[in-house]
Coordinates of C-alpha atoms and ligand atoms in Angstrom, one line a residue:
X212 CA 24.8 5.9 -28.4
X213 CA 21.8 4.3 -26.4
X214 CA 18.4 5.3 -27.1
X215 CA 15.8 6.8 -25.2
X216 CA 13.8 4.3 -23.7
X217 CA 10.4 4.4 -25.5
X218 CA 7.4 6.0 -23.2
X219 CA 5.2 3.2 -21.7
X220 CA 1.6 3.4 -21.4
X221 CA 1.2 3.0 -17.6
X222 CA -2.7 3.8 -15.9
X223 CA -3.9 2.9 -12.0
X224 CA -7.3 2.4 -11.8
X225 CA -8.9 3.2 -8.2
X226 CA -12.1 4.4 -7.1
X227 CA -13.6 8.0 -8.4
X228 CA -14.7 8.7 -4.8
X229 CA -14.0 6.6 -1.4
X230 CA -15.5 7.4 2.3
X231 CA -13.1 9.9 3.8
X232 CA -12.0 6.9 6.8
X233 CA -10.5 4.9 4.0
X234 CA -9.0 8.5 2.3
X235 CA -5.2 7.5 1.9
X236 CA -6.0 3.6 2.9
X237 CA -7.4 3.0 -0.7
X238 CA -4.5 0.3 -2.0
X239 CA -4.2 2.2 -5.1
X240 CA -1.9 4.3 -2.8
X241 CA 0.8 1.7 -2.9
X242 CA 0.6 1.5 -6.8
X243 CA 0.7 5.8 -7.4
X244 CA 3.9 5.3 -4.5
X245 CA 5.8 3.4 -6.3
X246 CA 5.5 5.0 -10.0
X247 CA 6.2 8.1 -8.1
X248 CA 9.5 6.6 -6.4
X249 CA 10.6 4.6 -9.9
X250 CA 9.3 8.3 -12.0
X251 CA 7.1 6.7 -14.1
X252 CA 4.5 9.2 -15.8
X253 CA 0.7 7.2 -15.4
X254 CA -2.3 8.2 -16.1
X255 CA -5.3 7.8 -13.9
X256 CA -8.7 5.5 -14.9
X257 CA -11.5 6.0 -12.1
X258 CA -14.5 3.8 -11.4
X259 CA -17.3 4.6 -9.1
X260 CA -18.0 2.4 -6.5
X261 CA -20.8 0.2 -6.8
X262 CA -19.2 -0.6 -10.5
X263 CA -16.5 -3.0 -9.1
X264 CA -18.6 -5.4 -8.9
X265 CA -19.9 -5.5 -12.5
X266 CA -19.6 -7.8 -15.7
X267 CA -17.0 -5.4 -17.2
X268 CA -14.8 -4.8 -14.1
X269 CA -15.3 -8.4 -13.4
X270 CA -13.1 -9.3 -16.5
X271 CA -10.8 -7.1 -15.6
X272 CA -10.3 -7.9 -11.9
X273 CA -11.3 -10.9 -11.0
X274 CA -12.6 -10.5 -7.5
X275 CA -13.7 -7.1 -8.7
X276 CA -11.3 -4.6 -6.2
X277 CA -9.1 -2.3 -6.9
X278 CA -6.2 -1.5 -7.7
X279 CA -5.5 -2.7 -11.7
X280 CA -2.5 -1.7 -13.4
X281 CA -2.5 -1.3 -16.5
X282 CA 0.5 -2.0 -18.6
X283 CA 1.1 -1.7 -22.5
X284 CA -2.2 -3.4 -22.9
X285 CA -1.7 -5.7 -20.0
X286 CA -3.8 -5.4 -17.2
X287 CA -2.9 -6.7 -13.6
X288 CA -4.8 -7.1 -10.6
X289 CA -3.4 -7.4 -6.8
X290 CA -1.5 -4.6 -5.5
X291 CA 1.5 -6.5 -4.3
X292 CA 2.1 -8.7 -7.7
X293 CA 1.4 -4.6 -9.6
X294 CA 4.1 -3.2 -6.9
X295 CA 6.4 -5.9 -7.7
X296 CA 5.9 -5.7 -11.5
X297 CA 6.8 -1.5 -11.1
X298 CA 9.9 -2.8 -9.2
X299 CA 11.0 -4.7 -12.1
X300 CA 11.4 -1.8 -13.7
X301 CA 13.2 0.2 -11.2
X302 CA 16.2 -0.4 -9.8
X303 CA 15.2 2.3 -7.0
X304 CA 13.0 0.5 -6.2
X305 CA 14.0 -3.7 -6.9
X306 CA 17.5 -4.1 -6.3
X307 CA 19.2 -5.5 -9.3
X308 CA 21.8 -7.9 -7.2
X309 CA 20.2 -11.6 -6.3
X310 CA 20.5 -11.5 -2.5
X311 CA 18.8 -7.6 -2.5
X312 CA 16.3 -8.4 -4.8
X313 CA 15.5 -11.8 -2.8
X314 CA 15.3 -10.3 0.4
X315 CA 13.5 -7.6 -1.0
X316 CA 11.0 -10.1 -2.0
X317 CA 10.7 -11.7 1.3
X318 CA 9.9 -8.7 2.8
X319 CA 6.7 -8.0 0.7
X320 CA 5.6 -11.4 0.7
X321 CA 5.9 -10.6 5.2
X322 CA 3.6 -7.2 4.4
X323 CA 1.2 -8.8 2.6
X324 CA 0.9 -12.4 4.1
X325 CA 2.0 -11.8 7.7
X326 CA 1.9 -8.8 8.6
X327 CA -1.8 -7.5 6.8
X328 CA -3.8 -10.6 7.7
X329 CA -4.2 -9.9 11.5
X330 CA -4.5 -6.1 10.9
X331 CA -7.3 -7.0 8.0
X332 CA -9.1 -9.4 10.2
X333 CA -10.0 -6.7 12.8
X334 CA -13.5 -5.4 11.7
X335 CA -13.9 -2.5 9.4
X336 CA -16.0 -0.7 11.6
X337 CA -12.9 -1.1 14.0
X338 CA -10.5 0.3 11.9
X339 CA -12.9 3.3 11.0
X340 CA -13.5 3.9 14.7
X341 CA -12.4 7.1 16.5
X342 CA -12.4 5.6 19.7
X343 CA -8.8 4.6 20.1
X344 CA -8.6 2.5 22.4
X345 CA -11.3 0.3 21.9
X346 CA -9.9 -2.4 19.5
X347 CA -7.6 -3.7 22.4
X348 CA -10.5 -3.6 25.3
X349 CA -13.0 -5.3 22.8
X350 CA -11.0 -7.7 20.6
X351 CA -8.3 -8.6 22.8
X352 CA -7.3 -12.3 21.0
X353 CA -7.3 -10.3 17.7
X354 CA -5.0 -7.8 18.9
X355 CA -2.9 -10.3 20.5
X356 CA -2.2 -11.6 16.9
X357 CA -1.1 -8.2 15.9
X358 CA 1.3 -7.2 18.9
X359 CA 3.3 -10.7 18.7
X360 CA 3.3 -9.8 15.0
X361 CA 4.6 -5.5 15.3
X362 CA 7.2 -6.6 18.3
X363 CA 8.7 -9.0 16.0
X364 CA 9.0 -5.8 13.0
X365 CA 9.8 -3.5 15.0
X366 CA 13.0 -6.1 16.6
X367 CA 14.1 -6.0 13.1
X368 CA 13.5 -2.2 12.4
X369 CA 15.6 -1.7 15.7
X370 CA 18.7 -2.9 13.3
X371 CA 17.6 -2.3 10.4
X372 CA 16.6 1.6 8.9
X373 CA 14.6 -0.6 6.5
X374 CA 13.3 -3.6 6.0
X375 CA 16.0 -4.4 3.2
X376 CA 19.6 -3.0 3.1
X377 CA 18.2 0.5 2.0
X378 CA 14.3 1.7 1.1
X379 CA 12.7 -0.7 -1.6
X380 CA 9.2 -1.5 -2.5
X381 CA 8.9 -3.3 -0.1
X382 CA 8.9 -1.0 2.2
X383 CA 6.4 0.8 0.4
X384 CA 3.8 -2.4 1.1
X385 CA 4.9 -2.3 4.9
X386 CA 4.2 1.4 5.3
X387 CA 0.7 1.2 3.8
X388 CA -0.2 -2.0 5.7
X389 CA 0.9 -0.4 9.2
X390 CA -1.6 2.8 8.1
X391 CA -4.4 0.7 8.4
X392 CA -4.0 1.0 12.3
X393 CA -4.5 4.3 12.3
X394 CA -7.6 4.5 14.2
X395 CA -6.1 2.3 16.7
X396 CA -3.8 3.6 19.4
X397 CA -2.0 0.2 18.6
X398 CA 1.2 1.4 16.5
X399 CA 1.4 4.1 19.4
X400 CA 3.0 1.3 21.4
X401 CA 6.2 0.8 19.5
X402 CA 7.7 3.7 18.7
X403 CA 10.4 2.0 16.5
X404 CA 7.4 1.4 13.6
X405 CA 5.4 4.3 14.2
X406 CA 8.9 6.8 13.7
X407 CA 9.7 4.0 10.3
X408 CA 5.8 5.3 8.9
X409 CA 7.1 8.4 9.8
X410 CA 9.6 8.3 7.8
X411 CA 8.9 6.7 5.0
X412 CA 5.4 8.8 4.6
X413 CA 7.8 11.7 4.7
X414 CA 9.2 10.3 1.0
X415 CA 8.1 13.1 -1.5
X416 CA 6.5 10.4 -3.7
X417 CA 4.4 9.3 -1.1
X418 CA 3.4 12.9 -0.3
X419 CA 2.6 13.5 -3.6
X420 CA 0.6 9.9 -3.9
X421 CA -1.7 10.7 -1.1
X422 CA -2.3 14.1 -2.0
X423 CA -3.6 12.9 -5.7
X424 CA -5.7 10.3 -4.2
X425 CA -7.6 12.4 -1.7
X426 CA -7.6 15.3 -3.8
X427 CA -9.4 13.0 -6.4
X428 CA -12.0 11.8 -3.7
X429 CA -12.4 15.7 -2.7
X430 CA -13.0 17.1 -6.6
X431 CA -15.4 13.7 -6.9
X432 CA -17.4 13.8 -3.4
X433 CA -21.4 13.7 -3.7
X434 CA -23.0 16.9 -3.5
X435 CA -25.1 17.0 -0.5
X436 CA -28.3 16.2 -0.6
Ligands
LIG159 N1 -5.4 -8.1 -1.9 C1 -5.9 -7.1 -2.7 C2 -7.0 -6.4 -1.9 C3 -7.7 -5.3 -2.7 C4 -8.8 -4.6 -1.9 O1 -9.2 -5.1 -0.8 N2 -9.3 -3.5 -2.5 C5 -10.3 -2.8 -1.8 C6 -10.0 -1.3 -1.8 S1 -8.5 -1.0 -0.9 C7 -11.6 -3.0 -2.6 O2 -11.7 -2.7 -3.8 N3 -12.6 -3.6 -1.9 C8 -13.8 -4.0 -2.5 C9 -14.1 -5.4 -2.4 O3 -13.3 -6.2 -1.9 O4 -15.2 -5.8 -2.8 C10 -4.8 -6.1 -3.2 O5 -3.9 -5.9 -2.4 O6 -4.9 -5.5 -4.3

């Protein structure tokens, strides 16, 4: 008979409290998404901003950002390497056959290094912005970098019902990085990627990620003055 697998000693650490325009845009969202998809129990470790910056976080991040993982004692930093790491333990998540996991692969190195660079490069203030249409009147070049980038996706999401042969991490990195438009009227012009957030953000575990994040911001938000 096969034993249990021992428990593993899995915590996120994110920010105690965040803005509310960056509520459910803080990366630790991708790392709570995917222990929720795999169903892997983690605890939560909470810093306050302003401490990411210090000696002690310092040595454990070393840009001093969040997410870390930590894992048995091993702490990792970069939410794409701390995805992939979860994946490796979850076949839901990382398929187990060479060509799914490679392609898998692939398709979070595109989130992360082709596909978040433009969107990343538009200002903060930008992406914070309420005024939807402003990015494209204002920072037309920039945008350009971005449309050439979303009509190529959303090509491949017209064959595809993920980015892979069926949902992966991957599409877990893709989902959060197209959020960061969300002040933008931008995804509103390709309804292929805006229905694919849809429907991945309609994934219990990523209901249930966002919900713990904000709901920690809430329960830690500043009295006011
Ligand atoms: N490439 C990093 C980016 C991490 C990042 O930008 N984290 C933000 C919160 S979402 C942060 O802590 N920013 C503070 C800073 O960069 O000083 C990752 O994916 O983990």
């Amino acid at each position: 008979m096969m034993e249990d697998a021992p428990m593993e000693d899995l915590s996120v650490c994110g920010y105690a409290w965040a803005p509310p325009f960056v509520h459910g845009l803080v990366r630790d969202l991708r790392v709570r998404w995917a222990l929720r998809e795999a169903e892997l129990p983690y605890n939560m470790n909470y810093i306050a901003f302003g401490e990411h910056k210090s000696p002690q976080f310092l040595a454990r991040h070393p840009f001093g950002q969040v997410p870390t993982f930590k894992m048995n004692g091993t702490e990792l930093f970069e939410s794409g390497a701390i995805v992939y790491a979860i994946g490796l333990r979850s076949e839901k998540l990382l398929p187990l056959d060479e060509e799914g996991r490679l392609r898998t692969i692939s398709w979070m190195f595109a989130a992360l290094n082709t596909v978040e660079p433009p969107i990343s490069a538009l200002p903060a203030q930008e992406l914070a912005n309420n005024d939807r249409g402003w990015a494209r009147l204002s920072l037309p070049d920039e945008v350009a970098v971005i449309d050439e980038r979303l009509s190529r996706l959303s090509d491949w999401l017209g064959q595809h019902e993920f980015l892979a042969d069926r949902f992966t991490c991957a599409d877990i990195l893709m989902t959060t990085v197209l959020r960061e438009l969300r002040s933008t009227d931008i995804l509103e012009g390709y309804p292929l990627l805006a229905a694919y957030v849809r429907k991945c953000e309609a994934r219990r575990a990523f209901k249930e990620a966002l919900d713990e994040q904000i709901g920690g911001y809430l329960l830690n938000a500043p009295l006011a003055a």
